[in-house]
mmCIF file of C-alpha atoms in Angstrom:
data_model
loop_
_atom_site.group_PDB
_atom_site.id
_atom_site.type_symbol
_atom_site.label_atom_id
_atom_site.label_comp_id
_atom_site.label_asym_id
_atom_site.label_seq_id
_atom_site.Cartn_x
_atom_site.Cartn_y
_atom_site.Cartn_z
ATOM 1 C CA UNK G 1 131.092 161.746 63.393
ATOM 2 C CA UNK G 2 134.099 159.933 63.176
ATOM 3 C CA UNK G 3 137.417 161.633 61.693
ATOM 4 C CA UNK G 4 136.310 165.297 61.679
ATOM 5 C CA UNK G 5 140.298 165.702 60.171
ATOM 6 C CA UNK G 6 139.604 164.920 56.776
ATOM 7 C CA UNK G 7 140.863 165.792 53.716
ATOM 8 C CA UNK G 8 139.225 164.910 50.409
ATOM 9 C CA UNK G 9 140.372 165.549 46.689
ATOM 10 C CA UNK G 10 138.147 165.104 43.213
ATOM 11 C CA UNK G 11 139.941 166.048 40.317
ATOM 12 C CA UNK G 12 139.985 169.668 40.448
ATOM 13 C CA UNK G 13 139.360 170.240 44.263
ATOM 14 C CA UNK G 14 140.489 169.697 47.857
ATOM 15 C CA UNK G 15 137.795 169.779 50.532
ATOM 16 C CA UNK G 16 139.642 170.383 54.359
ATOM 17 C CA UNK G 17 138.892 171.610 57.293
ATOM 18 C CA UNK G 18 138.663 175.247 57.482
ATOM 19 C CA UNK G 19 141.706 177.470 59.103
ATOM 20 C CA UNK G 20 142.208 181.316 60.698
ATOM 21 C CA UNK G 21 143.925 182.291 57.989
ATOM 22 C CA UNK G 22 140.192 181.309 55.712
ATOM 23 C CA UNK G 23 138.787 184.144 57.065
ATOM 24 C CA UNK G 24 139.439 186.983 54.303
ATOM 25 C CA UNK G 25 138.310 184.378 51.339
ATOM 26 C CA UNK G 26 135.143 183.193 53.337
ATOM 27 C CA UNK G 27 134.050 186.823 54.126
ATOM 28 C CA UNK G 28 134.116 187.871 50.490
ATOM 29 C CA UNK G 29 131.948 184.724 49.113
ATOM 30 C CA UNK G 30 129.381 185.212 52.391
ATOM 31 C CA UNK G 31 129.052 188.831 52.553
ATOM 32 C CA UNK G 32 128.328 188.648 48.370
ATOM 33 C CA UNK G 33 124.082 189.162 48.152
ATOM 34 C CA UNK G 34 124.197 187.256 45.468
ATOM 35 C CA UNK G 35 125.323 183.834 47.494
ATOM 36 C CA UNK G 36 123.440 184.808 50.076
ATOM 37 C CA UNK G 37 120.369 185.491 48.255
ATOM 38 C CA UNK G 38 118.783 182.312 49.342
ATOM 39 C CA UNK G 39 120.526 181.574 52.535
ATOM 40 C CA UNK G 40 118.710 181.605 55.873
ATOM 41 C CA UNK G 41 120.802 184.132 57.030
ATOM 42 C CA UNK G 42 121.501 187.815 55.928
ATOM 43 C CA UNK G 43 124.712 188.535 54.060
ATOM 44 C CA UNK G 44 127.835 188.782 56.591
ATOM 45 C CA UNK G 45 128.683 192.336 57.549
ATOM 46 C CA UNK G 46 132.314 192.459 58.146
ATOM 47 C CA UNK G 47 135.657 190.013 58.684
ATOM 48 C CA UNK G 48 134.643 189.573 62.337
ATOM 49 C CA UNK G 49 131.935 186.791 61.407
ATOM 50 C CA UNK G 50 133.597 184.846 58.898
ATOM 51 C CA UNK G 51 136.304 184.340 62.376
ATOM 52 C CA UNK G 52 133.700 183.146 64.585
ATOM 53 C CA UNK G 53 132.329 181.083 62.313
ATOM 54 C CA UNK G 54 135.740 179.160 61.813
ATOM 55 C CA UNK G 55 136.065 179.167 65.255
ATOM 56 C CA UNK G 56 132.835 177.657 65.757
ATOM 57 C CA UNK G 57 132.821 175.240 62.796
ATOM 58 C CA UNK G 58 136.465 173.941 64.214
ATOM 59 C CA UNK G 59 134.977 173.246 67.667
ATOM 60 C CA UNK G 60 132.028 171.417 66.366
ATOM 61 C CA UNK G 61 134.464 169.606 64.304
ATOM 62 C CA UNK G 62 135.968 168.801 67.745
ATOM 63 C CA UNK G 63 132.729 167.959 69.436
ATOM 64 C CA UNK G 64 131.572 165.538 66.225
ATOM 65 C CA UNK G 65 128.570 167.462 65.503
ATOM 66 C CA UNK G 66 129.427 168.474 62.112
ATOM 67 C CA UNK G 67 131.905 168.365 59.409
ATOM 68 C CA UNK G 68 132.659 171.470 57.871
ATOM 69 C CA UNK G 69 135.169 171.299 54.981
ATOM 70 C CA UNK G 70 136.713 174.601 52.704
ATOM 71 C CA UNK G 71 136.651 174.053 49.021
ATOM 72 C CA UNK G 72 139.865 174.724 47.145
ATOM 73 C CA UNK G 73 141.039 175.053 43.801
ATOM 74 C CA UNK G 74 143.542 172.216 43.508
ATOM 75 C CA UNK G 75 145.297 174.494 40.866
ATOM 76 C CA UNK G 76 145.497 178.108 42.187
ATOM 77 C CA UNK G 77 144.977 177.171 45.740
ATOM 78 C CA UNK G 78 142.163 179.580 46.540
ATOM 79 C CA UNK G 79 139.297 178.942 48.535
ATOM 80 C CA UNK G 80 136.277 179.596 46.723
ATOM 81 C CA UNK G 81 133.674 177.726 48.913
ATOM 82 C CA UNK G 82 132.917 175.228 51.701
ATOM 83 C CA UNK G 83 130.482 172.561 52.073
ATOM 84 C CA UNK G 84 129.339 170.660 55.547
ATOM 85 C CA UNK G 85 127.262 167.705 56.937
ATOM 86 C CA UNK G 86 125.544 169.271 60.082
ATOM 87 C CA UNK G 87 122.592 168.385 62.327
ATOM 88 C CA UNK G 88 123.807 164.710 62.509
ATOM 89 C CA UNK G 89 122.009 162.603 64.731
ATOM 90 C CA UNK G 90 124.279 159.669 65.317
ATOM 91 C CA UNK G 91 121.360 157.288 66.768
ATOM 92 C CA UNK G 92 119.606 158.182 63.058
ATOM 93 C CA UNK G 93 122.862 157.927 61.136
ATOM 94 C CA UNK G 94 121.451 161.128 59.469
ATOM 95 C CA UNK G 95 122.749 164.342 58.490
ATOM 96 C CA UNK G 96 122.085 167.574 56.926
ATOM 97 C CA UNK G 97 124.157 168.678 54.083
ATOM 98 C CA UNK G 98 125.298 172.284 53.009
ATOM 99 C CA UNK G 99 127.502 174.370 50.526
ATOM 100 C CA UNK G 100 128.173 177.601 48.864
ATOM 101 C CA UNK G 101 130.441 178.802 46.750
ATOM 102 C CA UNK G 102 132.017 182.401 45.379
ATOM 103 C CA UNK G 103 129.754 183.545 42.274
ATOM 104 C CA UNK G 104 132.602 183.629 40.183
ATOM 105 C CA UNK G 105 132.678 179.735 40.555
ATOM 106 C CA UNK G 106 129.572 179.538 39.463
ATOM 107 C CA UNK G 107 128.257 177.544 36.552
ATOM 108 C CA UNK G 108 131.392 175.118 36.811
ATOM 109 C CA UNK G 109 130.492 172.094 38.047
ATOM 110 C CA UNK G 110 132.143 172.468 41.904
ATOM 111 C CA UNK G 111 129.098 172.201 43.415
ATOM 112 C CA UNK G 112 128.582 168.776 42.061
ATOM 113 C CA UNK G 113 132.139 168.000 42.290
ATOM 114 C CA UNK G 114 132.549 168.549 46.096
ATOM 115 C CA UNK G 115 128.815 167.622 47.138
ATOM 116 C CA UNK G 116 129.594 163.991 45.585
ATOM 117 C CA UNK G 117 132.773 163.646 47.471
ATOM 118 C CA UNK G 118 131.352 164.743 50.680
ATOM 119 C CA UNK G 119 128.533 162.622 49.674
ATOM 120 C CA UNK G 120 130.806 159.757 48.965
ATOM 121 C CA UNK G 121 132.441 160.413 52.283
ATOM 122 C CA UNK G 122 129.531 160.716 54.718
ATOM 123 C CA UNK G 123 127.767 157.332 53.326
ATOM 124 C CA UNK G 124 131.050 155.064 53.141
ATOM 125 C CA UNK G 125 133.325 156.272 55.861
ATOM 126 C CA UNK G 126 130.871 157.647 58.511
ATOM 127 C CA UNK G 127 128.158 155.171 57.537
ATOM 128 C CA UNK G 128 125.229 157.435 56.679
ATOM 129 C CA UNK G 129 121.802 156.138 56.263
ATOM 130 C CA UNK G 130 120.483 159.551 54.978
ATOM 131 C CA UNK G 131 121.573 162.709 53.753
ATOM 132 C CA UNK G 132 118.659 165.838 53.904
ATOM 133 C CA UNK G 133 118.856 169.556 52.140
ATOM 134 C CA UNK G 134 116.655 172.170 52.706
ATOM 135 C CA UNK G 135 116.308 174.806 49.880
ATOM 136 C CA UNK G 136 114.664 177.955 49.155
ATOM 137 C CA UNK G 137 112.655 176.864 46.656
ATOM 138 C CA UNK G 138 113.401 179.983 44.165
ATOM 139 C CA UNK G 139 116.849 178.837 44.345
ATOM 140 C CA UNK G 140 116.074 176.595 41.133
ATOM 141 C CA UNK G 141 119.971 175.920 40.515
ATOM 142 C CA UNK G 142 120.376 174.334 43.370
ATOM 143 C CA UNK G 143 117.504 172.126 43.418
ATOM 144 C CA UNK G 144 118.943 170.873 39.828
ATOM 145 C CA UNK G 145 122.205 170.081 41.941
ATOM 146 C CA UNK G 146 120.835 167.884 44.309
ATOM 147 C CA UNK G 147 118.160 166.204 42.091
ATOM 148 C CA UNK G 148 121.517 165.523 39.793
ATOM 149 C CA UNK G 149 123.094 164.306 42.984
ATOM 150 C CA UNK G 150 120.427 161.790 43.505
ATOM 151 C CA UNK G 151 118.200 163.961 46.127
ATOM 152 C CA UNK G 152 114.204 163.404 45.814
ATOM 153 C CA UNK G 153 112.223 166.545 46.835
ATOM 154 C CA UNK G 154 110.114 165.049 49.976
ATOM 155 C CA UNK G 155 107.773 168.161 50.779
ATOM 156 C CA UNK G 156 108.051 172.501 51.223
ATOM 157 C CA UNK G 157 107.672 174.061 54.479
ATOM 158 C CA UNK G 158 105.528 177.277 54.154
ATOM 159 C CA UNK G 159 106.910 180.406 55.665
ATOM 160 C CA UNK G 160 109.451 178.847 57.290
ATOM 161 C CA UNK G 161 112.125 181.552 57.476
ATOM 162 C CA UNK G 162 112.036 185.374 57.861
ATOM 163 C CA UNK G 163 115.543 186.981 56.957
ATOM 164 C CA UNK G 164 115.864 190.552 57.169
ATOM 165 C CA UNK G 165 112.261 190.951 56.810
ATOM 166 C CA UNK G 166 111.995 188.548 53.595
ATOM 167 C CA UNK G 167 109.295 185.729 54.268
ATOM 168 C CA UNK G 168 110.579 182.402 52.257
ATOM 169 C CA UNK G 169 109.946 179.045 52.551
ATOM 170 C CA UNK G 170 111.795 175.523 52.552
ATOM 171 C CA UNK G 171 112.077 173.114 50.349
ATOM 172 C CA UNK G 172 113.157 169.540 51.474
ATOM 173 C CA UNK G 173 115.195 167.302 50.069
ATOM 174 C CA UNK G 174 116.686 163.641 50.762
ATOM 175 C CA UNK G 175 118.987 161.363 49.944
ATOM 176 C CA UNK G 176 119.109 157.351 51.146
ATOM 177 C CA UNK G 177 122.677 155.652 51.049
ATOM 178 C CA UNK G 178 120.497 152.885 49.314
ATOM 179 C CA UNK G 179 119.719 155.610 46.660
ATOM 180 C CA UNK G 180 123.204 156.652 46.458
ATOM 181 C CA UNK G 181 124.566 153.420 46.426
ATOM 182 C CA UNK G 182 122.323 152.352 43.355
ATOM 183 C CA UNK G 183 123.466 155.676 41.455
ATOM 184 C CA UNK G 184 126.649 155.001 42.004
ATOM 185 C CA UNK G 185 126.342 151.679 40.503
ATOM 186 C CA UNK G 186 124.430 152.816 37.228
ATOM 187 C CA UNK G 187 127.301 155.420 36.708
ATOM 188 C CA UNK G 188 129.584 152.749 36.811
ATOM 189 C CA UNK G 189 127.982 150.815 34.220
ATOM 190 C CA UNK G 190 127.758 153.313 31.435
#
């Protein structure tokens, strides 16, 4: 992935990479049971994670294996979420994408707002073909996001995670750059 650097703005956010000092902010959204309700992985358990996990996310920044962007208010500055393209397979010109957010940004439109920039982003700049999501498919909000997004639910994986015990499956979703291109183009028009 080319330019793991990035910053990108939408009218009320800024999407950049993440930094040290993230750590406090990320732990409180990701250790919340209520964003991680549907995650494939438990809620985080102390301060200590939400560090490795920057550390790791920068180096696989570095490496070009994923882009892994903080979402901040423009106006207060706070970090209330991040968002990521991950398992890209350059050969493919495919990616995964990701993002969560604190609950108190909920029901605000962020989601959409930073998932269409990093959308944007990963189809024009780094040349995308497609863009996959994989859900649980309980999580009915955020299967609404991505079909608003342009996403087409292409199948559910049975059982496919076990998370603290909890048996869920997987709902799959994709998104071609023709598809987004042709959205894109509609939206214009109206």
């Amino acid at each position: 992935m080319p330019d793991l650097s990035v910053h990108l703005t939408t009218p009320r956010l800024l999407l950049r990479p993440l930094e040290a000092a993230d750590a406090p902010a990320l732990f409180a959204i990701f250790s919340d049971p209520r964003v991680m309700q549907y995650w494939n992985t438990p809620a985080w358990a102390c301060e200590a994670v939400a560090q490795d996990f920057i550390r790791a996310e920068c180096q696989a920044m570095q490496d070009g294996q994923r882009l892994t962007l903080a979402i901040v208010d423009r106006n207060s500055g706070e970090l209330i979420g991040k968002c990521l393209l991950f398992s890209y397979q350059p050969e493919s010109r495919r990616a995964e994408i990701g993002f969560g957010i604190a609950s108190s940004a909920w029901g605000r439109g962020y989601i959409q707002e930073a998932a269409r920039e990093l959308l944007r982003h990963g189809f024009e700049a780094l040349g995308l073909n497609r863009v996959e999501a994989e859900i649980d498919p309980s999580n009915a909000a955020s299967g609404r996001a991505l079909e608003r997004l342009g996403f087409s639910k292409e199948g559910l994986l049975r059982q496919r995670w076990i998370i603290d015990g909890h048996i869920s499956d997987s709902a799959l979703y994709g998104l071609l750059s023709e598809d987004w291109y042709s959205l894109q183009d509609r939206q214009q028009q109206r």
